[in-house]
PDB file of C-alpha atoms in Angstrom:
ATOM      1  CA  MET S  19      -7.794   5.352 -10.994  1.00 48.00           C
ATOM      2  CA  THR S  20      -6.138   4.519 -14.208  1.00 63.00           C
ATOM      3  CA  GLU S  21      -5.349   0.695 -15.135  1.00 70.00           C
ATOM      4  CA  GLU S  22      -1.594   1.730 -15.168  1.00 72.00           C
ATOM      5  CA  ILE S  23      -1.567   2.333 -11.427  1.00 82.00           C
ATOM      6  CA  ILE S  24      -3.736  -0.967 -11.164  1.00 78.00           C
ATOM      7  CA  ARG S  25      -1.281  -2.939 -13.604  1.00 82.00           C
ATOM      8  CA  CYS S  26       1.455  -2.148 -11.336  1.00 87.00           C
ATOM      9  CA  LEU S  27       0.579  -2.469  -7.931  1.00 88.00           C
ATOM     10  CA  PRO S  28       0.925  -6.196  -6.324  1.00 85.00           C
ATOM     11  CA  LYS S  29      -2.546  -8.274  -7.259  1.00 84.00           C
ATOM     12  CA  ARG S  30      -3.404  -8.914  -3.308  1.00 83.00           C
ATOM     13  CA  ILE S  31      -3.234  -4.813  -3.258  1.00 84.00           C
ATOM     14  CA  SER S  32      -5.098  -3.526  -5.689  1.00 83.00           C
ATOM     15  CA  GLU S  33      -7.944  -6.240  -5.106  1.00 82.00           C
ATOM     16  CA  GLN S  34      -8.382  -4.761  -1.714  1.00 79.00           C
ATOM     17  CA  LEU S  35      -8.756  -1.489  -3.238  1.00 78.00           C
ATOM     18  CA  ILE S  36     -11.949  -2.199  -4.891  1.00 72.00           C
ATOM     19  CA  LYS S  37     -13.779  -2.234  -1.459  1.00 73.00           C
ATOM     20  CA  TYR S  38     -13.533   1.565  -1.609  1.00 73.00           C
ATOM     21  CA  ASP S  39     -15.190   4.191  -3.455  1.00 70.00           C
ATOM     22  CA  VAL S  40     -12.322   5.191  -5.658  1.00 69.00           C
ATOM     23  CA  SER S  41     -12.970   8.429  -6.546  1.00 70.00           C
ATOM     24  CA  SER S  42     -12.500   9.426  -3.250  1.00 75.00           C
ATOM     25  CA  ILE S  43      -9.042   8.210  -2.692  1.00 82.00           C
ATOM     26  CA  ASN S  44      -6.254  10.721  -3.352  1.00 82.00           C
ATOM     27  CA  GLU S  45      -3.128   8.797  -2.468  1.00 88.00           C
ATOM     28  CA  ILE S  46      -1.922   5.420  -2.141  1.00 91.00           C
ATOM     29  CA  ARG S  47       0.949   4.428   0.447  1.00 92.00           C
ATOM     30  CA  LEU S  48       3.330   2.016   0.379  1.00 94.00           C
ATOM     31  CA  ALA S  49       6.112   1.209   2.449  1.00 93.00           C
ATOM     32  CA  VAL S  50       8.385  -2.113   3.508  1.00 95.00           C
ATOM     33  CA  ASN S  51       7.304  -3.892   6.235  1.00 93.00           C
ATOM     34  CA  ARG S  52       4.964  -0.925   7.319  1.00 92.00           C
ATOM     35  CA  PRO S  53       1.102  -0.542   7.227  1.00 90.00           C
ATOM     36  CA  ILE S  54      -0.202   0.254   3.470  1.00 90.00           C
ATOM     37  CA  THR S  55      -2.549   3.237   3.867  1.00 91.00           C
ATOM     38  CA  LEU S  56      -4.985   4.945   1.678  1.00 89.00           C
ATOM     39  CA  THR S  57      -5.541   8.929   1.869  1.00 86.00           C
ATOM     40  CA  VAL S  58      -9.190   9.447   1.324  1.00 81.00           C
ATOM     41  CA  GLY S  59     -10.245  13.110   1.453  1.00 71.00           C
ATOM     42  CA  GLU S  60      -7.833  14.229   4.166  1.00 72.00           C
ATOM     43  CA  LYS S  61      -7.505  11.397   6.248  1.00 82.00           C
ATOM     44  CA  SER S  62      -5.525   8.391   6.580  1.00 87.00           C
ATOM     45  CA  VAL S  63      -7.137   4.626   6.102  1.00 87.00           C
ATOM     46  CA  LEU S  64      -5.002   1.402   7.046  1.00 87.00           C
ATOM     47  CA  LEU S  65      -5.856  -1.187   4.521  1.00 83.00           C
ATOM     48  CA  GLY S  66      -4.429  -3.445   7.671  1.00 75.00           C
ATOM     49  CA  ASP S  67      -1.511  -5.165   5.257  1.00 83.00           C
ATOM     50  CA  THR S  68       1.983  -4.520   4.688  1.00 88.00           C
ATOM     51  CA  VAL S  69       4.528  -4.775   1.828  1.00 90.00           C
ATOM     52  CA  SER S  70       7.517  -7.117   1.457  1.00 92.00           C
ATOM     53  CA  ASN S  71      11.447  -5.443   0.407  1.00 93.00           C
ATOM     54  CA  GLU S  72      10.627  -8.068  -2.593  1.00 93.00           C
ATOM     55  CA  GLU S  73       6.696  -6.572  -3.742  1.00 92.00           C
ATOM     56  CA  MET S  74       8.170  -2.741  -3.599  1.00 93.00           C
ATOM     57  CA  THR S  75      11.283  -3.559  -5.989  1.00 93.00           C
ATOM     58  CA  LEU S  76       8.664  -5.271  -8.279  1.00 93.00           C
ATOM     59  CA  THR S  77       6.312  -2.500  -7.698  1.00 93.00           C
ATOM     60  CA  VAL S  78       8.816   0.288  -8.718  1.00 94.00           C
ATOM     61  CA  SER S  79      10.138  -1.542 -11.401  1.00 93.00           C
ATOM     62  CA  GLU S  80       6.647  -1.530 -12.998  1.00 92.00           C
ATOM     63  CA  PHE S  81       6.405   2.047 -12.369  1.00 92.00           C
ATOM     64  CA  CYS S  82       9.745   2.406 -14.470  1.00 92.00           C
ATOM     65  CA  ARG S  83       8.808   0.117 -17.092  1.00 88.00           C
ATOM     66  CA  GLY S  84      11.258  -1.995 -16.279  1.00 88.00           C
ATOM     67  CA  SER S  85      14.121   0.110 -16.795  1.00 89.00           C
ATOM     68  CA  LEU S  86      15.217   1.725 -13.496  1.00 89.00           C
ATOM     69  CA  HIS S  87      18.175   3.002 -15.347  1.00 89.00           C
ATOM     70  CA  SER S  88      15.691   5.439 -17.256  1.00 90.00           C
ATOM     71  CA  PHE S  89      14.141   7.133 -14.230  1.00 92.00           C
ATOM     72  CA  GLU S  90      17.325   7.565 -11.879  1.00 91.00           C
ATOM     73  CA  LYS S  91      17.609  11.322 -12.472  1.00 89.00           C
ATOM     74  CA  THR S  92      13.848  11.826 -11.324  1.00 91.00           C
ATOM     75  CA  MET S  93      14.061   9.094  -8.746  1.00 92.00           C
ATOM     76  CA  ALA S  94      16.996  11.275  -7.262  1.00 90.00           C
ATOM     77  CA  ASP S  95      14.630  14.251  -7.396  1.00 88.00           C
ATOM     78  CA  GLY S  96      12.079  12.368  -5.622  1.00 91.00           C
ATOM     79  CA  TYR S  97       9.516  10.693  -8.005  1.00 91.00           C
ATOM     80  CA  ILE S  98       8.554   8.488 -10.887  1.00 92.00           C
ATOM     81  CA  PRO S  99       6.492  10.347 -13.421  1.00 87.00           C
ATOM     82  CA  LEU S 100       3.212   8.194 -14.758  1.00 83.00           C
ATOM     83  CA  SER S 101       1.406   9.368 -17.596  1.00 74.00           C
ATOM     84  CA  ASN S 102      -1.956  11.363 -17.684  1.00 68.00           C
ATOM     85  CA  GLY S 103      -0.537  13.713 -15.316  1.00 70.00           C
ATOM     86  CA  CYS S 104       0.025  10.779 -12.429  1.00 81.00           C
ATOM     87  CA  ARG S 105       3.297  11.129 -10.042  1.00 84.00           C
ATOM     88  CA  VAL S 106       4.532   8.272  -7.726  1.00 92.00           C
ATOM     89  CA  GLY S 107       6.827  10.043  -4.686  1.00 92.00           C
ATOM     90  CA  VAL S 108       9.850   7.860  -3.530  1.00 95.00           C
ATOM     91  CA  CYS S 109      12.161   7.819  -0.615  1.00 94.00           C
ATOM     92  CA  GLY S 110      14.553   5.686   0.865  1.00 93.00           C
ATOM     93  CA  ARG S 111      18.317   5.687   0.952  1.00 92.00           C
ATOM     94  CA  TYR S 112      20.041   8.077  -0.859  1.00 90.00           C
ATOM     95  CA  SER S 113      23.838   8.220  -2.020  1.00 87.00           C
ATOM     96  CA  GLU S 114      26.504  10.281  -4.156  1.00 83.00           C
ATOM     97  CA  GLY S 115      23.368  11.969  -6.310  1.00 84.00           C
ATOM     98  CA  SER S 116      21.385   9.179  -6.667  1.00 85.00           C
ATOM     99  CA  ILE S 117      18.750   7.105  -4.736  1.00 89.00           C
ATOM    100  CA  THR S 118      19.986   3.567  -4.183  1.00 88.00           C
ATOM    101  CA  GLU S 119      17.358   1.776  -2.208  1.00 91.00           C
ATOM    102  CA  ILE S 120      13.337   2.518  -2.566  1.00 94.00           C
ATOM    103  CA  THR S 121      11.573   2.408   0.787  1.00 95.00           C
ATOM    104  CA  SER S 122       8.373   3.967   0.570  1.00 95.00           C
ATOM    105  CA  VAL S 123       6.057   5.227  -2.154  1.00 95.00           C
ATOM    106  CA  VAL S 124       3.147   7.419  -2.691  1.00 94.00           C
ATOM    107  CA  ILE S 125       0.802   7.588  -5.609  1.00 91.00           C
ATOM    108  CA  ARG S 126      -0.991  10.501  -6.097  1.00 86.00           C
ATOM    109  CA  ILE S 127      -4.086  10.038  -8.262  1.00 82.00           C
ATOM    110  CA  PRO S 128      -4.737  13.102 -10.394  1.00 75.00           C
ATOM    111  CA  ARG S 129      -8.145  14.067 -11.328  1.00 73.00           C
ATOM    112  CA  SER S 130      -9.807  16.597 -13.432  1.00 74.00           C
ATOM    113  CA  ILE S 131     -12.479  18.523 -11.987  1.00 81.00           C
ATOM    114  CA  TYR S 132     -14.161  20.986 -14.253  1.00 86.00           C
ATOM    115  CA  GLY S 133     -15.246  24.474 -13.952  1.00 90.00           C
ATOM    116  CA  ILE S 134     -13.584  24.908  -9.918  1.00 90.00           C
ATOM    117  CA  GLY S 135     -11.333  27.791 -11.436  1.00 93.00           C
ATOM    118  CA  ASP S 136     -14.030  29.794 -13.131  1.00 95.00           C
ATOM    119  CA  GLY S 137     -14.622  32.381 -10.650  1.00 94.00           C
ATOM    120  CA  LEU S 138     -10.739  32.671 -10.296  1.00 95.00           C
ATOM    121  CA  CYS S 139     -10.261  33.031 -14.236  1.00 96.00           C
ATOM    122  CA  LYS S 140     -12.782  35.947 -14.390  1.00 95.00           C
ATOM    123  CA  ARG S 141     -10.514  37.706 -11.555  1.00 94.00           C
ATOM    124  CA  ILE S 142      -7.389  36.817 -13.565  1.00 95.00           C
ATOM    125  CA  MET S 143      -8.595  38.474 -16.823  1.00 94.00           C
ATOM    126  CA  MET S 144     -10.499  41.435 -14.747  1.00 90.00           C
ATOM    127  CA  ASN S 145      -6.976  42.001 -12.952  1.00 86.00           C
ATOM    128  CA  GLY S 146      -5.097  41.439 -15.748  1.00 81.00           C
ATOM    129  CA  GLY S 147      -2.284  40.024 -13.443  1.00 87.00           C
ATOM    130  CA  GLY S 148      -0.386  37.244 -12.332  1.00 93.00           C
ATOM    131  CA  MET S 149      -2.176  34.971  -9.535  1.00 96.00           C
ATOM    132  CA  LEU S 150      -0.040  32.692  -6.832  1.00 96.00           C
ATOM    133  CA  LEU S 151      -1.907  29.610  -5.066  1.00 97.00           C
ATOM    134  CA  TYR S 152      -0.851  28.476  -1.702  1.00 97.00           C
ATOM    135  CA  SER S 153      -1.458  25.893   0.739  1.00 95.00           C
ATOM    136  CA  PRO S 154      -0.062  22.873   2.447  1.00 91.00           C
ATOM    137  CA  PRO S 155       0.654  19.874   0.494  1.00 86.00           C
ATOM    138  CA  GLY S 156      -2.106  17.900  -0.668  1.00 81.00           C
ATOM    139  CA  VAL S 157      -5.109  20.151  -1.019  1.00 87.00           C
ATOM    140  CA  GLY S 158      -5.543  20.002  -4.510  1.00 86.00           C
ATOM    141  CA  LYS S 159      -3.413  23.246  -5.704  1.00 92.00           C
ATOM    142  CA  THR S 160      -2.647  21.129  -8.745  1.00 91.00           C
ATOM    143  CA  THR S 161      -6.038  19.757  -9.699  1.00 90.00           C
ATOM    144  CA  LEU S 162      -7.359  24.266  -9.696  1.00 93.00           C
ATOM    145  CA  LEU S 163      -4.339  24.852 -11.637  1.00 95.00           C
ATOM    146  CA  ARG S 164      -5.196  22.608 -14.158  1.00 95.00           C
ATOM    147  CA  ASP S 165      -8.600  23.909 -14.617  1.00 96.00           C
ATOM    148  CA  ILE S 166      -7.568  27.418 -14.891  1.00 97.00           C
ATOM    149  CA  ALA S 167      -5.125  26.605 -17.385  1.00 97.00           C
ATOM    150  CA  SER S 168      -7.466  24.665 -19.349  1.00 96.00           C
ATOM    151  CA  THR S 169     -10.237  27.361 -18.695  1.00 97.00           C
ATOM    152  CA  LEU S 170      -7.785  30.387 -20.285  1.00 97.00           C
ATOM    153  CA  SER S 171      -6.636  28.566 -23.184  1.00 97.00           C
ATOM    154  CA  SER S 172     -10.291  27.337 -24.282  1.00 96.00           C
ATOM    155  CA  PRO S 173     -13.398  28.617 -25.582  1.00 96.00           C
ATOM    156  CA  PRO S 174     -14.572  31.780 -24.742  1.00 95.00           C
ATOM    157  CA  TYR S 175     -11.233  32.693 -23.661  1.00 96.00           C
ATOM    158  CA  LEU S 176      -8.762  31.168 -26.262  1.00 97.00           C
ATOM    159  CA  LYS S 177      -5.840  32.636 -24.758  1.00 97.00           C
ATOM    160  CA  ARG S 178      -2.456  31.602 -25.347  1.00 97.00           C
ATOM    161  CA  VAL S 179      -1.090  29.886 -22.590  1.00 97.00           C
ATOM    162  CA  SER S 180       2.335  28.092 -21.944  1.00 97.00           C
ATOM    163  CA  VAL S 181       2.194  25.559 -19.361  1.00 97.00           C
ATOM    164  CA  ILE S 182       5.045  24.623 -17.625  1.00 95.00           C
ATOM    165  CA  ASP S 183       4.735  20.846 -16.775  1.00 93.00           C
ATOM    166  CA  SER S 184       8.050  20.195 -14.769  1.00 89.00           C
ATOM    167  CA  ARG S 185       6.882  17.120 -13.407  1.00 85.00           C
ATOM    168  CA  ASN S 186       4.139  16.054 -15.846  1.00 86.00           C
ATOM    169  CA  GLU S 187       1.575  16.379 -13.227  1.00 87.00           C
ATOM    170  CA  ILE S 188      -0.629  19.494 -14.811  1.00 92.00           C
ATOM    171  CA  PHE S 189      -1.324  18.140 -18.580  1.00 91.00           C
ATOM    172  CA  ARG S 190      -4.201  15.701 -18.702  1.00 88.00           C
ATOM    173  CA  PRO S 191      -5.530  15.067 -22.112  1.00 88.00           C
ATOM    174  CA  ASP S 192      -9.255  14.757 -20.972  1.00 87.00           C
ATOM    175  CA  ALA S 193      -8.724  18.169 -19.538  1.00 91.00           C
ATOM    176  CA  PHE S 194      -7.108  20.181 -22.411  1.00 94.00           C
ATOM    177  CA  ARG S 195      -9.325  18.545 -25.493  1.00 93.00           C
ATOM    178  CA  ARG S 196     -10.521  21.943 -26.364  1.00 94.00           C
ATOM    179  CA  SER S 197      -7.174  24.148 -25.425  1.00 96.00           C
ATOM    180  CA  ILE S 198      -4.689  25.857 -27.755  1.00 97.00           C
ATOM    181  CA  ALA S 199      -2.355  25.689 -24.438  1.00 97.00           C
ATOM    182  CA  ASP S 200       1.289  24.914 -25.082  1.00 97.00           C
ATOM    183  CA  ILE S 201       3.131  22.274 -23.108  1.00 96.00           C
ATOM    184  CA  TYR S 202       6.463  22.231 -21.553  1.00 95.00           C
ATOM    185  CA  ASN S 203       6.388  18.927 -20.614  1.00 90.00           C
ATOM    186  CA  SER S 204       9.498  17.769 -18.233  1.00 86.00           C
ATOM    187  CA  TYR S 205      11.383  21.318 -18.734  1.00 91.00           C
ATOM    188  CA  PRO S 206      12.855  22.714 -15.616  1.00 89.00           C
ATOM    189  CA  LYS S 207      10.692  25.562 -14.424  1.00 89.00           C
ATOM    190  CA  SER S 208      13.432  27.879 -15.331  1.00 87.00           C
ATOM    191  CA  ILE S 209      14.096  26.954 -18.653  1.00 89.00           C
ATOM    192  CA  GLY S 210      10.671  26.546 -19.746  1.00 91.00           C
ATOM    193  CA  ILE S 211       9.771  29.869 -18.671  1.00 90.00           C
ATOM    194  CA  GLU S 212      12.455  31.894 -20.230  1.00 88.00           C
ATOM    195  CA  LEU S 213      11.786  29.722 -23.608  1.00 92.00           C
ATOM    196  CA  ALA S 214       8.325  30.203 -23.570  1.00 93.00           C
ATOM    197  CA  VAL S 215       8.721  34.153 -23.401  1.00 91.00           C
ATOM    198  CA  ARG S 216      10.885  34.229 -25.864  1.00 90.00           C
ATOM    199  CA  THR S 217       9.399  31.887 -28.722  1.00 93.00           C
ATOM    200  CA  MET S 218       5.966  30.981 -28.024  1.00 95.00           C
ATOM    201  CA  SER S 219       4.090  34.745 -27.203  1.00 94.00           C
ATOM    202  CA  PRO S 220       2.445  33.487 -24.412  1.00 95.00           C
ATOM    203  CA  GLU S 221      -0.217  35.762 -22.742  1.00 95.00           C
ATOM    204  CA  PHE S 222      -0.022  33.650 -19.551  1.00 96.00           C
ATOM    205  CA  ILE S 223       2.458  31.116 -17.875  1.00 95.00           C
ATOM    206  CA  VAL S 224       1.800  28.760 -15.914  1.00 96.00           C
ATOM    207  CA  CYS S 225       3.668  26.339 -13.547  1.00 94.00           C
ATOM    208  CA  ASP S 226       3.378  24.417 -10.549  1.00 91.00           C
ATOM    209  CA  GLU S 227       5.482  24.321  -6.976  1.00 89.00           C
ATOM    210  CA  LEU S 228       7.589  27.512  -7.500  1.00 90.00           C
ATOM    211  CA  GLY S 229      10.558  27.288  -5.659  1.00 79.00           C
ATOM    212  CA  SER S 230      13.694  29.608  -5.004  1.00 73.00           C
ATOM    213  CA  GLY S 231      15.623  28.523  -8.205  1.00 73.00           C
ATOM    214  CA  GLU S 232      13.133  30.264 -10.491  1.00 79.00           C
ATOM    215  CA  ALA S 233      13.014  33.614  -9.197  1.00 79.00           C
ATOM    216  CA  ASP S 234      15.504  35.115 -11.948  1.00 76.00           C
ATOM    217  CA  SER S 235      13.609  33.479 -14.925  1.00 74.00           C
ATOM    218  CA  ILE S 236      10.243  34.465 -13.211  1.00 82.00           C
ATOM    219  CA  LEU S 237      11.345  38.095 -12.783  1.00 82.00           C
ATOM    220  CA  SER S 238      12.490  38.152 -16.286  1.00 73.00           C
ATOM    221  CA  THR S 239       9.188  37.650 -17.673  1.00 69.00           C
ATOM    222  CA  GLN S 240       8.452  41.308 -16.103  1.00 70.00           C
ATOM    223  CA  SER S 241      10.074  42.983 -19.120  1.00 68.00           C
ATOM    224  CA  PHE S 242       7.814  40.428 -21.606  1.00 78.00           C
ATOM    225  CA  GLY S 243       4.835  41.868 -19.859  1.00 85.00           C
ATOM    226  CA  VAL S 244       3.707  37.702 -19.303  1.00 90.00           C
ATOM    227  CA  PRO S 245       1.617  37.336 -16.004  1.00 93.00           C
ATOM    228  CA  LEU S 246       2.518  34.138 -14.071  1.00 94.00           C
ATOM    229  CA  ILE S 247      -0.410  31.703 -12.692  1.00 96.00           C
ATOM    230  CA  ALA S 248       1.605  29.365 -10.384  1.00 95.00           C
ATOM    231  CA  SER S 249       1.574  27.520  -7.093  1.00 95.00           C
ATOM    232  CA  ALA S 250       3.394  27.214  -4.125  1.00 94.00           C
ATOM    233  CA  HIS S 251       3.177  25.382  -0.537  1.00 93.00           C
ATOM    234  CA  ALA S 252       2.377  27.571   2.488  1.00 94.00           C
ATOM    235  CA  PRO S 253       0.175  27.683   5.237  1.00 94.00           C
ATOM    236  CA  SER S 254      -0.646  31.038   5.158  1.00 96.00           C
ATOM    237  CA  LEU S 255       0.093  34.203   3.409  1.00 96.00           C
ATOM    238  CA  ASP S 256       2.167  35.613   6.076  1.00 96.00           C
ATOM    239  CA  ALA S 257       4.183  32.297   6.046  1.00 96.00           C
ATOM    240  CA  LEU S 258       4.370  32.511   2.485  1.00 95.00           C
ATOM    241  CA  LEU S 259       5.995  36.053   2.262  1.00 94.00           C
ATOM    242  CA  SER S 260       8.227  35.228   5.324  1.00 95.00           C
ATOM    243  CA  ARG S 261      10.302  33.319   2.777  1.00 92.00           C
ATOM    244  CA  LYS S 262      12.627  35.733   0.823  1.00 90.00           C
ATOM    245  CA  VAL S 263      11.873  34.461  -2.734  1.00 90.00           C
ATOM    246  CA  PHE S 264       8.272  34.896  -2.321  1.00 93.00           C
ATOM    247  CA  ARG S 265       8.728  38.048  -0.510  1.00 91.00           C
ATOM    248  CA  GLN S 266      11.203  39.513  -3.396  1.00 90.00           C
ATOM    249  CA  LEU S 267       8.462  38.251  -5.967  1.00 91.00           C
ATOM    250  CA  ASP S 268       5.803  40.386  -3.986  1.00 92.00           C
ATOM    251  CA  GLU S 269       7.642  43.348  -4.230  1.00 90.00           C
ATOM    252  CA  CYS S 270       8.571  43.339  -7.665  1.00 89.00           C
ATOM    253  CA  GLY S 271       4.614  43.186  -8.402  1.00 90.00           C
ATOM    254  CA  ILE S 272       4.458  39.619 -10.028  1.00 91.00           C
ATOM    255  CA  PHE S 273       1.593  38.708  -8.898  1.00 93.00           C
ATOM    256  CA  ALA S 274      -1.516  40.744  -8.535  1.00 92.00           C
ATOM    257  CA  THR S 275      -3.680  37.897  -6.878  1.00 95.00           C
ATOM    258  CA  TYR S 276      -2.949  35.543  -3.998  1.00 97.00           C
ATOM    259  CA  VAL S 277      -5.289  32.518  -3.305  1.00 97.00           C
ATOM    260  CA  GLY S 278      -5.384  30.498  -0.071  1.00 96.00           C
ATOM    261  CA  VAL S 279      -6.823  26.623  -1.119  1.00 95.00           C
ATOM    262  CA  ARG S 280      -8.679  24.901   1.397  1.00 90.00           C
ATOM    263  CA  ARG S 281     -10.537  21.655   0.694  1.00 82.00           C
ATOM    264  CA  GLU S 282     -14.262  21.330   2.093  1.00 77.00           C
ATOM    265  CA  GLY S 283     -15.583  17.985   1.250  1.00 69.00           C
ATOM    266  CA  ARG S 284     -14.949  17.542  -2.778  1.00 67.00           C
ATOM    267  CA  GLY S 285     -14.530  21.323  -3.483  1.00 76.00           C
ATOM    268  CA  PHE S 286     -12.745  24.348  -2.675  1.00 85.00           C
ATOM    269  CA  SER S 287     -12.985  27.644  -0.701  1.00 90.00           C
ATOM    270  CA  PHE S 288     -10.747  30.451  -1.009  1.00 94.00           C
ATOM    271  CA  ASP S 289      -9.263  33.116   0.650  1.00 94.00           C
ATOM    272  CA  ILE S 290      -8.110  36.035  -1.999  1.00 94.00           C
ATOM    273  CA  SER S 291      -6.018  38.934  -0.966  1.00 93.00           C
ATOM    274  CA  GLU S 292      -5.137  41.683  -3.716  1.00 90.00           C
ATOM    275  CA  ARG S 293      -2.303  43.374  -3.924  1.00 80.00           C
ATOM    276  CA  ARG S 294      -2.699  47.069  -5.408  1.00 63.00           C
ATOM    277  CA  PRO S 295       0.517  48.765  -7.197  1.00 52.00           C
ATOM    278  CA  SER S 296       2.251  51.325  -4.555  1.00 45.00           C
TER     279      SER S 296
END
């Protein structure tokens, strides 16, 4: 857990956190006049306290470094970016394209876990195609994607990797210290993908949380022959491919491999499905 997060929280809350093994905390959730909770592993743990409206306002101001105006756009998109791959999800009252009152925040604690993507990197190199990671939210896809991007762009592979880090969650200096990856911070995925294939000669493109808006840009990478490694929210492969955008990408052969991600303790297990060309 970073000093930045501790500094932003009300003191009485940060003091309670020291009672826990901070390495096991994945999320901190605050909601006005409702219980404070931690996500430890995949379980919610009550801290037995609440947050006042004034405390929430002050906490959000701290996350925004005292300048709410500077973060209006990202807050309207549901988050506040912090440093080092950390993101604060926000929700509340929305009006005319902006969030006017924040009533809940969730602070997602990022971690770099080294080596967890080694086997998947070997599979990517062997298959020579793209890979899509899928799971429900909060399982650890971004952590895994970070390690894959870092591993492929570091010795011994040293591949040219363009990371489209739209929400500033993938890149962490400690994870990329040996990497030659090019990082597109805060770029919309569609713009970042287009720019990367045209200007940075990548051998792989990596991005998080694909949605319907990126389909055209992703399909355009096929003419350049750049494999895409990405993630998406879905409980199963059938559920993923039932969505029009992913069915279209599948029919076009964008991904050679689909990987269902499951959390097991502090590790991961995978359901791997390889797609053969028709």
